[in-house]
GROMACS .gro file of C-alpha atoms in nm:
model
  324
    1MET     CA    1   0.000   0.000   0.000
    2GLU     CA    2   0.145   0.333  -0.099
    3ALA     CA    3   0.221   0.591   0.167
    4SER     CA    4  -0.045   0.857   0.199
    5GLN     CA    5   0.038   1.190   0.041
    6PRO     CA    6  -0.055   1.524   0.195
    7PRO     CA    7  -0.359   1.691   0.046
    8ALA     CA    8  -0.295   1.890  -0.266
    9THR     CA    9  -0.402   2.206  -0.089
   10HIS     CA   10  -0.107   2.181   0.152
   11ILE     CA   11   0.205   2.379   0.067
   12LEU     CA   12   0.529   2.193   0.132
   13CYS     CA   13   0.844   2.344   0.277
   14LYS     CA   14   1.102   2.377  -0.001
   15ASN     CA   15   1.379   2.276   0.238
   16CYS     CA   16   1.242   1.962   0.412
   17ASP     CA   17   0.909   1.889   0.233
   18THR     CA   18   0.710   1.926   0.555
   19PRO     CA   19   0.351   2.052   0.513
   20LEU     CA   20   0.346   2.416   0.617
   21GLN     CA   21   0.108   2.542   0.883
   22GLY     CA   22   0.202   2.906   0.851
   23GLU     CA   23   0.464   3.137   0.702
   24TYR     CA   24   0.754   2.948   0.865
   25CYS     CA   25   0.821   2.575   0.868
   26HIS     CA   26   0.768   2.430   1.217
   27ARG     CA   27   1.033   2.164   1.150
   28CYS     CA   28   1.333   2.349   1.000
   29GLY     CA   29   1.232   2.713   1.045
   30GLN     CA   30   1.268   2.819   0.681
   31GLN     CA   31   1.038   3.098   0.567
   32ASP     CA   32   0.801   3.028   0.282
   33LYS     CA   33   0.926   3.310   0.064
   34ARG     CA   34   0.988   3.322  -0.307
   35TYR     CA   35   1.324   3.485  -0.381
   36LEU     CA   36   1.318   3.444  -0.760
   37ARG     CA   37   1.080   3.720  -0.864
   38SER     CA   38   1.070   4.051  -1.043
   39ILE     CA   39   1.288   4.342  -0.939
   40PHE     CA   40   0.978   4.551  -0.864
   41ALA     CA   41   0.866   4.302  -0.599
   42VAL     CA   42   1.215   4.303  -0.442
   43VAL     CA   43   1.223   4.685  -0.428
   44GLY     CA   44   0.875   4.689  -0.274
   45ASP     CA   45   0.980   4.448   0.003
   46LEU     CA   46   1.297   4.650   0.064
   47MET     CA   47   1.101   4.973   0.109
   48GLY     CA   48   0.866   4.798   0.347
   49GLU     CA   49   1.155   4.664   0.557
   50LEU     CA   50   1.317   5.008   0.567
   51GLY     CA   51   0.993   5.169   0.677
   52HIS     CA   52   0.944   4.912   0.950
   53TRP     CA   53   1.307   4.950   1.066
   54ASP     CA   54   1.274   5.330   1.064
   55SER     CA   55   0.969   5.319   1.290
   56ARG     CA   56   1.154   5.094   1.534
   57PHE     CA   57   1.466   5.308   1.506
   58TYR     CA   58   1.298   5.636   1.601
   59ARG     CA   59   1.112   5.466   1.885
   60THR     CA   60   1.440   5.314   2.006
   61LEU     CA   61   1.633   5.640   1.966
   62SER     CA   62   1.386   5.842   2.173
   63GLY     CA   63   1.384   5.579   2.446
   64LEU     CA   64   1.763   5.551   2.437
   65PHE     CA   65   1.825   5.922   2.489
   66MET     CA   66   1.531   6.034   2.703
   67ARG     CA   67   1.448   5.736   2.927
   68PRO     CA   68   1.735   5.585   3.133
   69GLY     CA   69   1.714   5.209   3.168
   70PHE     CA   70   1.389   5.189   2.969
   71LEU     CA   71   1.519   4.987   2.672
   72SER     CA   72   1.708   4.747   2.899
   73LEU     CA   73   1.393   4.685   3.104
   74GLU     CA   74   1.190   4.631   2.787
   75PHE     CA   75   1.452   4.380   2.669
   76VAL     CA   76   1.431   4.188   2.999
   77ARG     CA   77   1.051   4.186   2.978
   78GLY     CA   78   1.071   4.022   2.636
   79ARG     CA   79   0.940   4.316   2.432
   80HIS     CA   80   1.181   4.289   2.141
   81ALA     CA   81   0.976   4.344   1.826
   82SER     CA   82   0.909   4.714   1.887
   83TYR     CA   83   1.274   4.816   1.927
   84VAL     CA   84   1.606   4.775   1.749
   85PRO     CA   85   1.807   4.493   1.917
   86PRO     CA   86   2.075   4.621   2.160
   87LEU     CA   87   2.376   4.489   1.969
   88ARG     CA   88   2.251   4.619   1.634
   89MET     CA   89   2.174   4.959   1.788
   90TYR     CA   90   2.521   4.982   1.942
   91PHE     CA   91   2.700   4.901   1.616
   92PHE     CA   92   2.484   5.149   1.426
   93MET     CA   93   2.554   5.427   1.676
   94SER     CA   94   2.924   5.339   1.680
   95LEU     CA   95   2.948   5.364   1.302
   96ILE     CA   96   2.751   5.688   1.270
   97SER     CA   97   2.902   5.869   1.569
   98PHE     CA   98   3.265   5.805   1.481
   99MET     CA   99   3.205   5.894   1.117
  100VAL     CA  100   3.057   6.226   1.231
  101MET     CA  101   3.336   6.293   1.482
  102ARG     CA  102   3.613   6.212   1.235
  103ALA     CA  103   3.447   6.441   0.980
  104LEU     CA  104   3.389   6.737   1.216
  105VAL     CA  105   3.690   6.733   1.448
  106ASP     CA  106   3.971   6.945   1.307
  107PHE     CA  107   4.307   6.775   1.353
  108THR     CA  108   4.502   7.051   1.178
  109PRO     CA  109   4.786   7.164   1.407
  110GLN     CA  110   4.710   7.504   1.558
  111VAL     CA  111   4.988   7.759   1.601
  112ASN     CA  112   4.975   8.008   1.887
  113GLN     CA  113   4.873   8.342   1.733
  114ASP     CA  114   5.051   8.539   2.010
  115LEU     CA  115   5.389   8.436   1.871
  116SER     CA  116   5.580   8.641   1.623
  117PRO     CA  117   5.558   8.547   1.252
  118GLU     CA  118   5.914   8.413   1.266
  119GLN     CA  119   5.832   8.188   1.564
  120GLN     CA  120   5.511   8.067   1.399
  121ALA     CA  121   5.702   7.983   1.080
  122GLU     CA  122   5.966   7.794   1.277
  123ILE     CA  123   5.708   7.590   1.470
  124GLN     CA  124   5.514   7.515   1.151
  125GLN     CA  125   5.837   7.398   0.987
  126GLN     CA  126   5.900   7.158   1.276
  127ILE     CA  127   5.543   7.026   1.251
  128ASP     CA  128   5.578   6.972   0.875
  129LYS     CA  129   5.906   6.790   0.932
  130ALA     CA  130   5.745   6.561   1.190
  131ASP     CA  131   5.450   6.492   0.956
  132ALA     CA  132   5.692   6.400   0.676
  133VAL     CA  133   5.883   6.163   0.902
  134LEU     CA  134   5.560   6.002   1.024
  135ALA     CA  135   5.445   5.951   0.666
  136THR     CA  136   5.764   5.807   0.523
  137GLN     CA  137   5.969   5.657   0.803
  138LYS     CA  138   5.868   5.309   0.911
  139GLU     CA  139   6.145   5.241   1.161
  140PRO     CA  140   6.298   5.563   1.289
  141THR     CA  141   6.647   5.513   1.420
  142ALA     CA  142   6.762   5.867   1.481
  143ASP     CA  143   6.655   6.118   1.740
  144ILE     CA  144   6.456   6.371   1.538
  145THR     CA  145   6.385   6.607   1.831
  146PRO     CA  146   6.502   6.957   1.731
  147PRO     CA  147   6.802   7.069   1.940
  148ASP     CA  148   6.634   7.394   2.051
  149GLU     CA  149   6.305   7.230   2.145
  150GLU     CA  150   6.202   7.209   2.509
  151PRO     CA  151   6.200   6.863   2.670
  152ALA     CA  152   5.894   6.657   2.591
  153THR     CA  153   5.603   6.698   2.827
  154LEU     CA  154   5.458   6.352   2.768
  155ASN     CA  155   5.655   6.109   2.980
  156LEU     CA  156   5.568   5.742   2.979
  157ASP     CA  157   5.747   5.489   3.190
  158LEU     CA  158   5.808   5.212   2.941
  159LYS     CA  159   5.867   4.972   3.229
  160GLU     CA  160   5.489   4.974   3.271
  161PHE     CA  161   5.469   4.760   2.958
  162PRO     CA  162   5.635   4.432   3.058
  163LEU     CA  163   5.545   4.264   2.727
  164LEU     CA  164   5.771   4.498   2.529
  165ASP     CA  165   6.129   4.394   2.460
  166ALA     CA  166   6.421   4.639   2.440
  167GLU     CA  167   6.383   4.691   2.066
  168ASP     CA  168   6.010   4.766   2.094
  169GLU     CA  169   6.073   5.007   2.381
  170LYS     CA  170   6.328   5.199   2.175
  171LEU     CA  171   6.096   5.210   1.874
  172LEU     CA  172   5.804   5.326   2.090
  173GLU     CA  173   6.012   5.598   2.255
  174GLN     CA  174   6.123   5.737   1.918
  175LYS     CA  175   5.768   5.735   1.779
  176LEU     CA  176   5.641   5.910   2.091
  177LYS     CA  177   5.887   6.190   2.019
  178LEU     CA  178   5.737   6.222   1.673
  179MET     CA  179   5.388   6.235   1.816
  180GLN     CA  180   5.488   6.503   2.068
  181GLN     CA  181   5.586   6.737   1.788
  182ASN     CA  182   5.235   6.702   1.645
  183PRO     CA  183   4.992   6.643   1.936
  184ASP     CA  184   4.695   6.666   1.699
  185ALA     CA  185   4.812   6.343   1.538
  186PHE     CA  186   4.808   6.184   1.884
  187ILE     CA  187   4.452   6.307   1.942
  188GLU     CA  188   4.350   6.176   1.600
  189ARG     CA  189   4.494   5.837   1.688
  190LEU     CA  190   4.298   5.838   2.014
  191VAL     CA  191   3.974   5.916   1.828
  192GLY     CA  192   4.053   5.642   1.578
  193ASN     CA  193   4.106   5.390   1.858
  194ALA     CA  194   3.792   5.490   2.049
  195PRO     CA  195   3.560   5.239   1.873
  196GLN     CA  196   3.791   4.947   1.949
  197ALA     CA  197   3.837   5.060   2.310
  198MET     CA  198   3.464   5.096   2.376
  199LEU     CA  199   3.387   4.763   2.207
  200LEU     CA  200   3.659   4.601   2.415
  201MET     CA  201   3.508   4.744   2.733
  202LEU     CA  202   3.153   4.619   2.673
  203PRO     CA  203   3.194   4.269   2.820
  204PHE     CA  204   3.405   4.406   3.108
  205TRP     CA  205   3.140   4.665   3.196
  206ALA     CA  206   2.873   4.394   3.192
  207LEU     CA  207   3.093   4.173   3.411
  208LEU     CA  208   3.149   4.465   3.649
  209LEU     CA  209   2.773   4.515   3.680
  210LYS     CA  210   2.731   4.142   3.741
  211LEU     CA  211   2.985   4.156   4.024
  212CYS     CA  212   2.835   4.470   4.177
  213TYR     CA  213   2.484   4.319   4.174
  214PRO     CA  214   2.544   3.952   4.259
  215PHE     CA  215   2.199   3.902   4.414
  216SER     CA  216   1.994   4.080   4.148
  217LYS     CA  217   1.895   3.750   3.979
  218HIS     CA  218   1.983   3.896   3.639
  219TYR     CA  219   2.167   3.683   3.386
  220TYR     CA  220   2.491   3.810   3.233
  221ILE     CA  221   2.314   3.874   2.901
  222GLU     CA  222   2.083   4.119   3.082
  223HIS     CA  223   2.381   4.309   3.222
  224LEU     CA  224   2.527   4.306   2.871
  225ALA     CA  225   2.207   4.464   2.738
  226VAL     CA  226   2.250   4.744   2.994
  227ALA     CA  227   2.611   4.787   2.882
  228LEU     CA  228   2.512   4.803   2.515
  229HIS     CA  229   2.239   5.059   2.575
  230THR     CA  230   2.453   5.283   2.798
  231HIS     CA  231   2.744   5.273   2.555
  232ALA     CA  232   2.511   5.354   2.266
  233PHE     CA  233   2.380   5.648   2.468
  234LEU     CA  234   2.735   5.770   2.535
  235LEU     CA  235   2.821   5.748   2.165
  236LEU     CA  236   2.508   5.944   2.076
  237SER     CA  237   2.593   6.207   2.339
  238PHE     CA  238   2.953   6.244   2.220
  239MET     CA  239   2.827   6.287   1.865
  240MET     CA  240   2.585   6.558   1.980
  241LEU     CA  241   2.865   6.735   2.168
  242THR     CA  242   3.083   6.729   1.858
  243ILE     CA  243   2.804   6.861   1.636
  244THR     CA  244   2.723   7.138   1.885
  245ASP     CA  245   3.085   7.247   1.918
  246SER     CA  246   3.150   7.238   1.544
  247SER     CA  247   2.828   7.422   1.464
  248ALA     CA  248   2.907   7.695   1.717
  249ALA     CA  249   3.258   7.734   1.576
  250TRP     CA  250   3.124   7.765   1.221
  251LEU     CA  251   2.852   8.013   1.320
  252SER     CA  252   3.107   8.223   1.510
  253THR     CA  253   3.312   8.261   1.193
  254GLN     CA  254   3.005   8.359   0.992
  255PHE     CA  255   2.838   8.591   1.243
  256ASP     CA  256   2.998   8.810   1.505
  257TYR     CA  257   2.759   8.721   1.786
  258PRO     CA  258   2.923   8.642   2.123
  259TRP     CA  259   2.606   8.472   2.250
  260ILE     CA  260   2.658   8.183   2.005
  261ASP     CA  261   2.956   8.046   2.199
  262GLU     CA  262   2.779   8.109   2.530
  263LEU     CA  263   2.469   7.922   2.415
  264ALA     CA  264   2.677   7.632   2.283
  265SER     CA  265   2.873   7.613   2.609
  266TYR     CA  266   2.548   7.615   2.806
  267ALA     CA  267   2.403   7.333   2.593
  268GLU     CA  268   2.722   7.127   2.623
  269ASN     CA  269   2.726   7.162   3.002
  270ILE     CA  270   2.363   7.049   3.020
  271LEU     CA  271   2.439   6.747   2.803
  272LEU     CA  272   2.743   6.653   3.012
  273MET     CA  273   2.535   6.669   3.331
  274TRP     CA  274   2.262   6.461   3.163
  275MET     CA  275   2.521   6.197   3.067
  276VAL     CA  276   2.621   6.150   3.432
  277ALA     CA  277   2.261   6.160   3.554
  278TYR     CA  278   2.153   5.914   3.282
  279LEU     CA  279   2.406   5.652   3.392
  280LEU     CA  280   2.306   5.697   3.756
  281PHE     CA  281   1.933   5.674   3.683
  282THR     CA  282   1.992   5.367   3.466
  283GLN     CA  283   2.145   5.177   3.756
  284LYS     CA  284   1.871   5.296   3.991
  285LEU     CA  285   1.576   5.210   3.764
  286PHE     CA  286   1.711   4.881   3.630
  287TYR     CA  287   1.839   4.726   3.953
  288GLN     CA  288   1.579   4.883   4.187
  289GLN     CA  289   1.803   4.933   4.489
  290SER     CA  290   1.799   5.215   4.745
  291TRP     CA  291   1.956   5.550   4.660
  292PRO     CA  292   2.246   5.518   4.908
  293MET     CA  293   2.339   5.174   4.773
  294THR     CA  294   2.292   5.290   4.413
  295LEU     CA  295   2.517   5.594   4.466
  296PHE     CA  296   2.783   5.382   4.633
  297LYS     CA  297   2.788   5.123   4.355
  298PHE     CA  298   2.770   5.393   4.088
  299PHE     CA  299   3.085   5.563   4.213
  300ILE     CA  300   3.266   5.230   4.252
  301CYS     CA  301   3.171   5.116   3.900
  302SER     CA  302   3.256   5.456   3.750
  303PHE     CA  303   3.602   5.464   3.909
  304ILE     CA  304   3.689   5.111   3.794
  305TYR     CA  305   3.546   5.175   3.446
  306VAL     CA  306   3.749   5.496   3.395
  307PHE     CA  307   4.064   5.311   3.499
  308LEU     CA  308   3.994   5.019   3.266
  309ILE     CA  309   3.903   5.229   2.962
  310ALA     CA  310   4.212   5.448   3.013
  311ALA     CA  311   4.424   5.133   3.018
  312ALA     CA  312   4.250   5.006   2.705
  313PHE     CA  313   4.311   5.337   2.523
  314LEU     CA  314   4.677   5.335   2.624
  315ALA     CA  315   4.728   4.975   2.516
  316LEU     CA  316   4.564   5.040   2.177
  317VAL     CA  317   4.774   5.355   2.121
  318VAL     CA  318   5.095   5.167   2.204
  319LEU     CA  319   5.001   4.882   1.970
  320GLY     CA  320   4.909   5.134   1.700
  321LEU     CA  321   5.242   5.315   1.732
  322LEU     CA  322   5.438   4.992   1.717
  323SER     CA  323   5.250   4.870   1.410
  324SER     CA  324   5.254   5.203   1.223
   0.00000   0.00000   0.00000
C-alpha cells in the first residue's frame, strides 16, 4: 500500500518537504518566501523593511536618549519586536558617531597666534618635518627632536609595559617623540582607537555590573544589554557634543555674535550633566536598589570603568604606534 500523500491544498516546505502550517516551517524554520521574482517586488519588500526598521529606530532612539534604563527593562521583559536589538543599535551608533566625529573634528595643528611670525614659521616647519617623518619613516632610528626644542612633556614609563622587549621600547620611545611634535596626530589616533576601546570594554562593563549586583537575579546577558544601551547612549551624546561644538565654531566665523559660543557652552554643560545623571538613573531604575546603595555602587563602578578604559586606550595607542 502506498504511503499517503498530503492533500494537494497543503504547501510543502522547499527545504524539508514538511507541510506548512504558517509562514515558517515548524520543523526546520525556513520561511516560505519566493526569492526568484521581479525586481519591482524586491524593491517593494525593501522599502517595506526600511519603513518598519525606521519606525523601530525612532522609537528606540527616543527611548535611548530620554528614558534611562527603559530599553534594557523592555529587553528583559521580552518586548523585542518594537525596538532595534541592543547589539545592532550599538554598532549602528558606533558607526555613525565616529564617522561624524572624524568628519567634524579638526586635527590641523594650531599655532599660537601670540607668537611672532618668525616663531610661527619655525614651529610650523617643525610640525611639517614631523609629519613628513611620520608619513615616510617606518622604523625611525635617529633622534629627530630639534636641538632647541624644550623637553617633551609627555613622559611614559616604558617599564609599565612588561610585554615589550628592548627593541620595541626603543621604537616606541622614538615614535612618541614624533607624536609630541604634532599632538593633533596623537589626538587623531585616540579618536581612531575609540571604537575598538569601547567595544573592548563592553563585556568588562557587563561583568562589572554582574559583580556589583550579585543578588539581582539577572543573567549576564541582561547586564550586557544594559552595557550596550549605555554605551550607545554615550556614543550618541559624544556625537551631539561634537556637532554642537563644530556648529558653534562655524557660526562664530560667519556671524559676530558672542552669544553663540555662550549658548553652545550652556548646551554642552547640560548634556554633560545629563550623561552622568543618565548613567546613575539607569542603575537605579534597572536594579531597583535604594539610593544610598545605588550611589555607592555607581561611584565604585565609574572609578573602575574609567581606569579600565584608560588602560584600554593606552594599550591600543601603544600597539598602533608599534604597528605604524
